[in-house]
mmCIF file with all atom_site columns, C-alpha atoms in Angstrom:
data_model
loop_
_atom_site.group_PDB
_atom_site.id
_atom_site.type_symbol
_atom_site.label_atom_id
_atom_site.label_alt_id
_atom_site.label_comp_id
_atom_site.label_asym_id
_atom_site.label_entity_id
_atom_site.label_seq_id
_atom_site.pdbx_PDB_ins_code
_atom_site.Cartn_x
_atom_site.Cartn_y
_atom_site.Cartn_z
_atom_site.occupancy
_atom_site.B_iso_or_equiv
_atom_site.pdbx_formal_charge
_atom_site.auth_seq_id
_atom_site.auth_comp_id
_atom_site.auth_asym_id
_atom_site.auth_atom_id
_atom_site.pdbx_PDB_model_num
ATOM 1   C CA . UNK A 1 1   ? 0.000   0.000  0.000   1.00 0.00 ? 24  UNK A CA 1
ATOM 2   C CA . UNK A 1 2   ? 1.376   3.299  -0.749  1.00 0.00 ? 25  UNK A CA 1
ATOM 3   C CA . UNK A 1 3   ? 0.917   6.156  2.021   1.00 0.00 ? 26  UNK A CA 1
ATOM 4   C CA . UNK A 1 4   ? 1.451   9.933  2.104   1.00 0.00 ? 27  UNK A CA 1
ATOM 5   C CA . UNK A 1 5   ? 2.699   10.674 5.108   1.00 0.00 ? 28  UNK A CA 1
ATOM 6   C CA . UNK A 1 6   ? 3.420   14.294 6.416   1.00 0.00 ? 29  UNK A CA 1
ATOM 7   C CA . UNK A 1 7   ? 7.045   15.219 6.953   1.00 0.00 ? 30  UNK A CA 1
ATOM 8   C CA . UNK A 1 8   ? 8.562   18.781 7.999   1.00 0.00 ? 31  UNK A CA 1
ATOM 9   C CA . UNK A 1 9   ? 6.230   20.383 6.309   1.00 0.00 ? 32  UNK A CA 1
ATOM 10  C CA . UNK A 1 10  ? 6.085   18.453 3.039   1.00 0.00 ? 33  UNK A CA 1
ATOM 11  C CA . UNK A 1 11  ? 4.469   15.142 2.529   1.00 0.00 ? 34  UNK A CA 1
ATOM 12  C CA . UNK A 1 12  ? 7.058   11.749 2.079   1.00 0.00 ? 35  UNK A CA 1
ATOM 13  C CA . UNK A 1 13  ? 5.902   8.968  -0.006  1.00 0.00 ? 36  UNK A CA 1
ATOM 14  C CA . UNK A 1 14  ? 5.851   5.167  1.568   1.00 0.00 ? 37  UNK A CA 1
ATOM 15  C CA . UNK A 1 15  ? 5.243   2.332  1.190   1.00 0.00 ? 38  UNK A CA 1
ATOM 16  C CA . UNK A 1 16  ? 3.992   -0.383 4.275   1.00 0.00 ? 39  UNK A CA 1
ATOM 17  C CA . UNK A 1 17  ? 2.237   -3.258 3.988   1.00 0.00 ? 40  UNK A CA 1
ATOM 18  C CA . UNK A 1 18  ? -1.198  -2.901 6.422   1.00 0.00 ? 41  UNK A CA 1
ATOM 19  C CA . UNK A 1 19  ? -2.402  -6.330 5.896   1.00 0.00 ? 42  UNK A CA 1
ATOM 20  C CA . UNK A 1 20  ? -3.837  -6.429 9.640   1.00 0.00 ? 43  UNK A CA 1
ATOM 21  C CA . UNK A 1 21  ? -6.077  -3.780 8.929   1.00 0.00 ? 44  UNK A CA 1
ATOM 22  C CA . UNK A 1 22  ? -8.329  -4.220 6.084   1.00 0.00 ? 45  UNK A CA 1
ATOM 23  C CA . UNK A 1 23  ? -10.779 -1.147 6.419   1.00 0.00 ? 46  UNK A CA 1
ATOM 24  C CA . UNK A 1 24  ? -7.264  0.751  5.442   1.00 0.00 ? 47  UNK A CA 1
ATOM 25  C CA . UNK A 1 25  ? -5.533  -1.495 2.681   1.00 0.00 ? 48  UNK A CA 1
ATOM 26  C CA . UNK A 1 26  ? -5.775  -0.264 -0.597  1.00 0.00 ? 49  UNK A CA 1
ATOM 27  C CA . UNK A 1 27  ? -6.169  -2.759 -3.648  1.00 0.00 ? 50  UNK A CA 1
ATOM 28  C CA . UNK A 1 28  ? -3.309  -3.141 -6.111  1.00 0.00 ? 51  UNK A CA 1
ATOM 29  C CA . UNK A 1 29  ? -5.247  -1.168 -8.675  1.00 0.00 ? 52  UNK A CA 1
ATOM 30  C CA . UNK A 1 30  ? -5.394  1.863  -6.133  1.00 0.00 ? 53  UNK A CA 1
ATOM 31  C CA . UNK A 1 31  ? -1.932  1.521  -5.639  1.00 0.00 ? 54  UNK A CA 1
ATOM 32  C CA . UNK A 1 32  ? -0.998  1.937  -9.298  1.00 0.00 ? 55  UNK A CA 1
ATOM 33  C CA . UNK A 1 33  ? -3.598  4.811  -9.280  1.00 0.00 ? 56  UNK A CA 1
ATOM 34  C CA . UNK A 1 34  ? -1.517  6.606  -7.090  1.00 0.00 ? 57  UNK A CA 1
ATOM 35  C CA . UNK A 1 35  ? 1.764   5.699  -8.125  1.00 0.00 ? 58  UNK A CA 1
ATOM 36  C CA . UNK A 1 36  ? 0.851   6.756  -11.714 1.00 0.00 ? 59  UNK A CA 1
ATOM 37  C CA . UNK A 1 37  ? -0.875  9.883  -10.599 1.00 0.00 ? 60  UNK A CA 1
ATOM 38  C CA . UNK A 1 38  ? 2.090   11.014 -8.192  1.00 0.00 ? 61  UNK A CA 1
ATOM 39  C CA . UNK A 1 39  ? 4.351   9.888  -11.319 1.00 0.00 ? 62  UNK A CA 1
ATOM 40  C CA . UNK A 1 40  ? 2.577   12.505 -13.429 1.00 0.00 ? 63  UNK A CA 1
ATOM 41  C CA . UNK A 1 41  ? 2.845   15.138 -10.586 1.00 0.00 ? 64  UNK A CA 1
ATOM 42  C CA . UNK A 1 42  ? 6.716   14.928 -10.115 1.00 0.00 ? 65  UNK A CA 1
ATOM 43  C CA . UNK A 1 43  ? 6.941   15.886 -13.962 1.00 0.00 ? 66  UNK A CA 1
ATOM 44  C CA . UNK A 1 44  ? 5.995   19.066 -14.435 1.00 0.00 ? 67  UNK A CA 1
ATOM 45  C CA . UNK A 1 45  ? 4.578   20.082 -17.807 1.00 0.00 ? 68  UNK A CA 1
ATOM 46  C CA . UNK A 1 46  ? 6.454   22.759 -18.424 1.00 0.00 ? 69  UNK A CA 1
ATOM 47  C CA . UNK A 1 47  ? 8.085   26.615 -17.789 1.00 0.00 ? 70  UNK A CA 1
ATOM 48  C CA . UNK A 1 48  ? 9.286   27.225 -14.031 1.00 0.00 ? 71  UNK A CA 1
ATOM 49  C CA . UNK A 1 49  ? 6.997   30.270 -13.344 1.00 0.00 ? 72  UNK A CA 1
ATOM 50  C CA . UNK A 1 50  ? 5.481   31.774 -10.445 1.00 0.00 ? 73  UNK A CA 1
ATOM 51  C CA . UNK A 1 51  ? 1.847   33.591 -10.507 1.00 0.00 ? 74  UNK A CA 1
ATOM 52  C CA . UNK A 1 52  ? 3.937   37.006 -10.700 1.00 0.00 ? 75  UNK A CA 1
ATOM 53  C CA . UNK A 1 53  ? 6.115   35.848 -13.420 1.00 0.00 ? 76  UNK A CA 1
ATOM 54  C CA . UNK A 1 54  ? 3.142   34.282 -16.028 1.00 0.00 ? 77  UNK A CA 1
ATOM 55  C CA . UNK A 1 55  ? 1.325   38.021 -16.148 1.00 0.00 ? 78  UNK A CA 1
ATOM 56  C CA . UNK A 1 56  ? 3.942   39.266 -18.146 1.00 0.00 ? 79  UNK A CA 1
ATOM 57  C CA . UNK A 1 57  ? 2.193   38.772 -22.057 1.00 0.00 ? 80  UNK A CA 1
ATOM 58  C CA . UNK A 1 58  ? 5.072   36.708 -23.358 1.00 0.00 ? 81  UNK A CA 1
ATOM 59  C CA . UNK A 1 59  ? 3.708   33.469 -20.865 1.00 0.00 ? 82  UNK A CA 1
ATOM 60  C CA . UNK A 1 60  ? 0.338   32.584 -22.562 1.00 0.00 ? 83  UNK A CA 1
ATOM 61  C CA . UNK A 1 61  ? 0.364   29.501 -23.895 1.00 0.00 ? 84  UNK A CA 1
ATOM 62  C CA . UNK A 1 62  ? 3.285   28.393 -21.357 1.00 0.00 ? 85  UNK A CA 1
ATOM 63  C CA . UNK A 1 63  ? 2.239   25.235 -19.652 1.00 0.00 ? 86  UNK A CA 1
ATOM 64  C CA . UNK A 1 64  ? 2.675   25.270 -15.482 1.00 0.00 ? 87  UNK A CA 1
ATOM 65  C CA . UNK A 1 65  ? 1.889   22.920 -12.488 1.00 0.00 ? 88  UNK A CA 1
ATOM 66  C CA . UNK A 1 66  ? 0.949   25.304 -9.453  1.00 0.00 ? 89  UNK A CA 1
ATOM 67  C CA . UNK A 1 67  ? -0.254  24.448 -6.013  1.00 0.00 ? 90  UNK A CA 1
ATOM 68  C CA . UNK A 1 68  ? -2.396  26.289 -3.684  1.00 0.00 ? 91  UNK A CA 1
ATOM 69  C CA . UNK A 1 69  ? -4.962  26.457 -1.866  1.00 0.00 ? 92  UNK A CA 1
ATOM 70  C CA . UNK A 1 70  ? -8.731  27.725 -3.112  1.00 0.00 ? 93  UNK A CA 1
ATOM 71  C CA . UNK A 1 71  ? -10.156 30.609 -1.806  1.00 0.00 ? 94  UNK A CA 1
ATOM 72  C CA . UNK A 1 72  ? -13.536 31.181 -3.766  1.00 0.00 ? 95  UNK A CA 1
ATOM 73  C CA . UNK A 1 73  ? -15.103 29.601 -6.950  1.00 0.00 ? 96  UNK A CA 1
ATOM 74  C CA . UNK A 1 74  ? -17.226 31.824 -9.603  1.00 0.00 ? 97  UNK A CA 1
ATOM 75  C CA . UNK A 1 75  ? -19.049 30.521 -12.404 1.00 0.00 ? 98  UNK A CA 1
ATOM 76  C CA . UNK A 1 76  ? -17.703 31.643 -16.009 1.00 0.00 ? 99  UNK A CA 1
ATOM 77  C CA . UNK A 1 77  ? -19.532 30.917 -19.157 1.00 0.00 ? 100 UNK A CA 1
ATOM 78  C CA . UNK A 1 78  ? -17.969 27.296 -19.827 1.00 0.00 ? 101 UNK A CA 1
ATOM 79  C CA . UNK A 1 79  ? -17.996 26.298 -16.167 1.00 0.00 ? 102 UNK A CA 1
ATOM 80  C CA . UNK A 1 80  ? -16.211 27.692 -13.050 1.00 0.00 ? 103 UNK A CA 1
ATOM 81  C CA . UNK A 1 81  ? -13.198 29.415 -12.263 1.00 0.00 ? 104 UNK A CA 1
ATOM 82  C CA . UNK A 1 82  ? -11.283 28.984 -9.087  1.00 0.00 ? 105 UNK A CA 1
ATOM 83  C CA . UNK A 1 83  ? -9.217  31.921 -7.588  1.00 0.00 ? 106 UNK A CA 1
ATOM 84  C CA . UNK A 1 84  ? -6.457  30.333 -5.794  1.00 0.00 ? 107 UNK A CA 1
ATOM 85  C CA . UNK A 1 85  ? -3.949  31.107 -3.169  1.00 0.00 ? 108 UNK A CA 1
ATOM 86  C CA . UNK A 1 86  ? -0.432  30.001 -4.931  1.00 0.00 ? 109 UNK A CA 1
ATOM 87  C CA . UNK A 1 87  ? 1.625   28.471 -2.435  1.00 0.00 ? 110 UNK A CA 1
ATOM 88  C CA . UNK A 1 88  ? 5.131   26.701 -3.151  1.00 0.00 ? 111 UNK A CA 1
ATOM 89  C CA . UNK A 1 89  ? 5.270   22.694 -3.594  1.00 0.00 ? 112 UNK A CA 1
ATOM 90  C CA . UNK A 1 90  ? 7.174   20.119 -3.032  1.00 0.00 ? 113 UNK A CA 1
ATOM 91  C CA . UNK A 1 91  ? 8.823   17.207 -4.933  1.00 0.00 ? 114 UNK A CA 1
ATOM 92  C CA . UNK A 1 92  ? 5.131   15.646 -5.360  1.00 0.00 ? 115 UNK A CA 1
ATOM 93  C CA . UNK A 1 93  ? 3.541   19.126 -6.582  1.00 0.00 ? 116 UNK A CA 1
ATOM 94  C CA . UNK A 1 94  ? 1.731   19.262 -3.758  1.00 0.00 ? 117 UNK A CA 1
ATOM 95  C CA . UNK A 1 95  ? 0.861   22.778 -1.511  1.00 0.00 ? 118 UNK A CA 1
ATOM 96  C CA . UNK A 1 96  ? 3.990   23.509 0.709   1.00 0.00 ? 119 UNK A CA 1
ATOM 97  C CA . UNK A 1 97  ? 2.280   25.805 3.149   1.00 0.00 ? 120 UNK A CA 1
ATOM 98  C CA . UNK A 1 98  ? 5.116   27.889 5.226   1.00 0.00 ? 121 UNK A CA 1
ATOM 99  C CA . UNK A 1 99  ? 5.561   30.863 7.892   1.00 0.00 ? 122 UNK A CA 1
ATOM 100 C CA . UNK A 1 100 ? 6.785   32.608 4.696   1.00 0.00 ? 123 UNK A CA 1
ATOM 101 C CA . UNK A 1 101 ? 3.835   33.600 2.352   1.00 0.00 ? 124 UNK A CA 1
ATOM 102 C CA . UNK A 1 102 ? 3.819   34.122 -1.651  1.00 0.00 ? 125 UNK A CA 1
ATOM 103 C CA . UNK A 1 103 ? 1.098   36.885 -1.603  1.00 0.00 ? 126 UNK A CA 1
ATOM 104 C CA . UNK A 1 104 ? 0.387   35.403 -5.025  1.00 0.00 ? 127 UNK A CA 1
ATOM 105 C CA . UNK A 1 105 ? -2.705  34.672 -6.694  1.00 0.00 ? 128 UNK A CA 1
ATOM 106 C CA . UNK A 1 106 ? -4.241  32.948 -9.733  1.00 0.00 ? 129 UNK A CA 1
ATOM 107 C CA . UNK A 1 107 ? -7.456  31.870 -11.658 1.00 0.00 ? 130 UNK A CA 1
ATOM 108 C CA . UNK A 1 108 ? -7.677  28.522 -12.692 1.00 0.00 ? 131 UNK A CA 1
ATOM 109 C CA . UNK A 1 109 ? -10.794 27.861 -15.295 1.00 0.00 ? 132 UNK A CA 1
ATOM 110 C CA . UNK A 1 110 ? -11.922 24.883 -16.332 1.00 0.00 ? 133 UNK A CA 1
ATOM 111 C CA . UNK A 1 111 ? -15.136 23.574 -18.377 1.00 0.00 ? 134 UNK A CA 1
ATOM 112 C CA . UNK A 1 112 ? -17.734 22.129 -16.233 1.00 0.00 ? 135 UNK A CA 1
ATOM 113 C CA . UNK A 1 113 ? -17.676 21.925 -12.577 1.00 0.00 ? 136 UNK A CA 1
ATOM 114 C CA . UNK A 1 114 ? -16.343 19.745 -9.558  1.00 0.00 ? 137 UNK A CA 1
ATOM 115 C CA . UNK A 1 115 ? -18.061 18.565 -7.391  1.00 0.00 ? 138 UNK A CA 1
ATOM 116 C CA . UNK A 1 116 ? -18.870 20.948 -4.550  1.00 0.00 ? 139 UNK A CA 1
ATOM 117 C CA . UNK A 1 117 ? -17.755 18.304 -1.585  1.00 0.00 ? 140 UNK A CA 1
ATOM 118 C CA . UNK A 1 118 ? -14.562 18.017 -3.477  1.00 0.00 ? 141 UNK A CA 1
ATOM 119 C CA . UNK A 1 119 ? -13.549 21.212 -4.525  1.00 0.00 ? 142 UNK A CA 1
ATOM 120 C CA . UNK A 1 120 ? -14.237 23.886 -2.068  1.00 0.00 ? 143 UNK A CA 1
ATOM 121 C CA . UNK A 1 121 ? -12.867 26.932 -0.483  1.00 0.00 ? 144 UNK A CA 1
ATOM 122 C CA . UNK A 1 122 ? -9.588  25.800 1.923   1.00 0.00 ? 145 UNK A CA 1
ATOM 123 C CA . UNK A 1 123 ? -9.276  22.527 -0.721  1.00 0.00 ? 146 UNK A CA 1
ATOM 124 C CA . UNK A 1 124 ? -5.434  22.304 -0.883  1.00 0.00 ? 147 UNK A CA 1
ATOM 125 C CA . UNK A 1 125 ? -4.847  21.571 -5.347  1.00 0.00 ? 148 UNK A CA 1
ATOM 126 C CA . UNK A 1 126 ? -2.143  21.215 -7.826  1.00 0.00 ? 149 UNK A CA 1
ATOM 127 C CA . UNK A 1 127 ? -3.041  22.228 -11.326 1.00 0.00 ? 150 UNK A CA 1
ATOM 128 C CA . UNK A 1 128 ? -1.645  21.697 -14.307 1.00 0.00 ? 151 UNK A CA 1
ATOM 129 C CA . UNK A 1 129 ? -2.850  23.771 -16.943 1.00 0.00 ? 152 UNK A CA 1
ATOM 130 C CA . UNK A 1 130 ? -1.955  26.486 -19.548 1.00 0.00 ? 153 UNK A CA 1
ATOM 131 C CA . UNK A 1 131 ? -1.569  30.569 -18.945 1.00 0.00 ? 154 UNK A CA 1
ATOM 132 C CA . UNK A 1 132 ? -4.168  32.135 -21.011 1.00 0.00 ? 155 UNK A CA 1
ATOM 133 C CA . UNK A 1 133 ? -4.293  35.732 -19.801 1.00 0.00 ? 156 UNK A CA 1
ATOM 134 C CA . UNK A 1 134 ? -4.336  37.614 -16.224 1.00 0.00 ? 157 UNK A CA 1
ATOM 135 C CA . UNK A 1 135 ? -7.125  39.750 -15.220 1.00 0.00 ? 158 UNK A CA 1
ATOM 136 C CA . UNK A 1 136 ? -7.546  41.617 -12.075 1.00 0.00 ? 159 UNK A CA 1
ATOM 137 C CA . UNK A 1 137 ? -8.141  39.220 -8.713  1.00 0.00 ? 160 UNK A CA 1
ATOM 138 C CA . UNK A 1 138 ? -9.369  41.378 -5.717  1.00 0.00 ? 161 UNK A CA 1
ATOM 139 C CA . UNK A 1 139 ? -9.402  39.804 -2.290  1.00 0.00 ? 162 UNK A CA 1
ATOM 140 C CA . UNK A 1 140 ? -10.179 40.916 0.753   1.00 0.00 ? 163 UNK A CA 1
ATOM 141 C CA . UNK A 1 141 ? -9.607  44.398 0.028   1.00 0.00 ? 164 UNK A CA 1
ATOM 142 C CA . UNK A 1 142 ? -7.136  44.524 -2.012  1.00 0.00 ? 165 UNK A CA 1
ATOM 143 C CA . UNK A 1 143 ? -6.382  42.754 -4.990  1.00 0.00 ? 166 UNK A CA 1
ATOM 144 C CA . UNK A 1 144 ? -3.974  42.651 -8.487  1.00 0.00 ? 167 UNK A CA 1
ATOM 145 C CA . UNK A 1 145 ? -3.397  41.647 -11.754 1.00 0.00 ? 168 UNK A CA 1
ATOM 146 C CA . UNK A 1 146 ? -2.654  37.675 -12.043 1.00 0.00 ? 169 UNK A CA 1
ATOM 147 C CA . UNK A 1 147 ? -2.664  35.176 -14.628 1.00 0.00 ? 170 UNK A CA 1
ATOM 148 C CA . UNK A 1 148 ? -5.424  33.030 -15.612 1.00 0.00 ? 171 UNK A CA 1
ATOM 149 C CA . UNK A 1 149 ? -4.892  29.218 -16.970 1.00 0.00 ? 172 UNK A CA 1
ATOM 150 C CA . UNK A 1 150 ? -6.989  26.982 -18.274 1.00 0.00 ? 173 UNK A CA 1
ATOM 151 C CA . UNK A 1 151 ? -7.524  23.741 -16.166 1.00 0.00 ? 174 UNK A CA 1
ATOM 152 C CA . UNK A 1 152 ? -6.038  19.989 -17.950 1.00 0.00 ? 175 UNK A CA 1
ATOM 153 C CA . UNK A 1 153 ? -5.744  18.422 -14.842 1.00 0.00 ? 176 UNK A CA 1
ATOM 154 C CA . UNK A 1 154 ? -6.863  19.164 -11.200 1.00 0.00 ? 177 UNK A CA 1
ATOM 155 C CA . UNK A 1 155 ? -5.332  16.895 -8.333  1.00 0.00 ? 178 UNK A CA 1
ATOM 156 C CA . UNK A 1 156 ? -7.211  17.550 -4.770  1.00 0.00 ? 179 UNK A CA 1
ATOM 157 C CA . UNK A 1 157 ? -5.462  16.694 -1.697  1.00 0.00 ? 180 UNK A CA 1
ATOM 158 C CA . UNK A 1 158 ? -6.914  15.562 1.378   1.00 0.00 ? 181 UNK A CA 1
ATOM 159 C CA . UNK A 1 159 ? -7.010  16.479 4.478   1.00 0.00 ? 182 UNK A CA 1
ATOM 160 C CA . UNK A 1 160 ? -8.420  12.869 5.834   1.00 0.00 ? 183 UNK A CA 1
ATOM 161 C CA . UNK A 1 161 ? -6.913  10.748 8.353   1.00 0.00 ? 184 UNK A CA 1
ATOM 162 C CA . UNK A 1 162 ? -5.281  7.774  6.753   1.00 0.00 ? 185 UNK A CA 1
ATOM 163 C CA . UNK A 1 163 ? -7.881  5.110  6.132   1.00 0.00 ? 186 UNK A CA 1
ATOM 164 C CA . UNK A 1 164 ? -10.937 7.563  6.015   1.00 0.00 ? 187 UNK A CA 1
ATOM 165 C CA . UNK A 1 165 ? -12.539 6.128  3.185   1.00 0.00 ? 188 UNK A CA 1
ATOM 166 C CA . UNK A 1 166 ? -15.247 8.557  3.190   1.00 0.00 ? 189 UNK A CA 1
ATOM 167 C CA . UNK A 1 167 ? -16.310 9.863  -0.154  1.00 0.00 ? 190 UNK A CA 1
ATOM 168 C CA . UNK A 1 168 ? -15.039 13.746 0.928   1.00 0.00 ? 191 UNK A CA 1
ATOM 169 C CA . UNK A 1 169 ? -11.628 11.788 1.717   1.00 0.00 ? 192 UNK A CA 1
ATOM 170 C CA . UNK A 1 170 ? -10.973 11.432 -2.083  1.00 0.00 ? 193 UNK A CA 1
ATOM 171 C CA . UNK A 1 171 ? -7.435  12.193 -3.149  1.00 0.00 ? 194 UNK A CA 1
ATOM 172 C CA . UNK A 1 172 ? -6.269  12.127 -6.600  1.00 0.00 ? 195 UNK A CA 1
ATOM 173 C CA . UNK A 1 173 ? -7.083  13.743 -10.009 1.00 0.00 ? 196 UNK A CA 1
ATOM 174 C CA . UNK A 1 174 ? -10.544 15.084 -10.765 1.00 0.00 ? 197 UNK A CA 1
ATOM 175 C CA . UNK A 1 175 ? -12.891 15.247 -13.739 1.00 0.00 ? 198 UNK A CA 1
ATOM 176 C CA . UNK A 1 176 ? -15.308 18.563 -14.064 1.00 0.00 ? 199 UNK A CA 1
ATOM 177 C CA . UNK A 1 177 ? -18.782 17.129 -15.067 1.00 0.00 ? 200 UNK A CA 1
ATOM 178 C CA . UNK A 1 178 ? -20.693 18.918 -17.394 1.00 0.00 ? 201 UNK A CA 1
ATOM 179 C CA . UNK A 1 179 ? -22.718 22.095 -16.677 1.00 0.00 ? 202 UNK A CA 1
ATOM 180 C CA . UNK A 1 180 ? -26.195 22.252 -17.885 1.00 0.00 ? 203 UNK A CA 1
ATOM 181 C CA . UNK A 1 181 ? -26.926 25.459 -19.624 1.00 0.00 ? 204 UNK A CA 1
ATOM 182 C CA . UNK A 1 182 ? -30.136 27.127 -18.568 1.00 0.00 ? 205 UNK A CA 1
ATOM 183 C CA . UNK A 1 183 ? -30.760 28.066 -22.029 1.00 0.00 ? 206 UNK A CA 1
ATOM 184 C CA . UNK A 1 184 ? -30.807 24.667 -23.324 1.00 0.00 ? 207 UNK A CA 1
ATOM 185 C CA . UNK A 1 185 ? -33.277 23.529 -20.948 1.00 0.00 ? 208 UNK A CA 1
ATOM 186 C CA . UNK A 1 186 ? -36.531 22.334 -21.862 1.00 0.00 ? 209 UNK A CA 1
ATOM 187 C CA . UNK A 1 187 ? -38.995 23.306 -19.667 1.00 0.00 ? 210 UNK A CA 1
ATOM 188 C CA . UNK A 1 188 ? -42.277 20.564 -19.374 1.00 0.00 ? 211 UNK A CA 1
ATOM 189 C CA . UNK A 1 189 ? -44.909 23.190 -19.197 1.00 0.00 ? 212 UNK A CA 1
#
């Protein structure tokens, strides 16, 4: 069974068998879920940018993985768009959250929507996506410009204890599911 196991900070990757405890063993095709996903995650798709760096015009189109965590979610005319807090991450992409703030922002916009139990505000991601613009992101107050990408792949990490196999527990890559547009409603009057 592979485990994520929080370390200074960061989260370390092991492995332990946990035979004696079935309600927490994972089957081998979860395993190689994870394994692949992480795989994909320690790759990353493309330019080493911050937030700050992709606003300047000559980013779009450069591919990024950025981690964070999300603070709201709006709906756009495809689907949603999450304004995130960009935090630094570690080997595994994930959010490195430290005493040390970025003060950096992004929107993240994807077709669809995710499910609301999954993706929420506080929801720690990594995104992997493509710069498409910036526009201005005001937040409690304040606000600047920051860059806006265009979701390929959203990974949500949990919070969960290890072995809550709760549906809210679920860690790994997510699929938006398709928005219904009001227009294209029939109504059954």
């Amino acid at each position: 069974m592979i485990l994520l196991r929080r370390h200074k900070g960061g989260l370390l990757l092991s492995a332990a068998l946990m035979a004696s405890s079935p309600a927490v063993a994972a089957s081998p095709e979860e395993d190689a879920r994870v394994a692949s996903e992480l795989g994909i995650l320690m790759t990353p798709p493309g330019a080493a940018l911050t937030p700050d760096d992709a606003t300047d015009a000559k980013q779009i189109g450069q591919r990024i993985r950025w981690a964070g965590g999300v603070h709201s979610i709006s709906p756009s005319e495809r689907g949603v768009c999450l304004t995130i807090l960009y935090a630094r991450s570690g080997e595994y992409g994930e959010p490195q959250w430290t005493p040390d703030p970025t003060y950096q922002t992004f929107v993240a916009c994807t077709d669809g929507a995710y499910d609301p139990q999954l993706v929420q505000a506080h929801t720690n991601v990594t995104i992997i996506g493509t710069v498409t613009g910036k526009r201005y992101i005001g937040m409690g107050g304040g606000g600047s410009e920051g860059p806006v990408v265009t979701i390929e792949r959203l990974y949500r990490w949990s919070d969960c204890l290890a072995g809550d196999d709760s549906p809210v527990c679920r860690t790994g890559f997510l699929e938006p599911a398709a928005t219904v547009d009001e227009s294209d409603a029939k109504s059954d009057d």
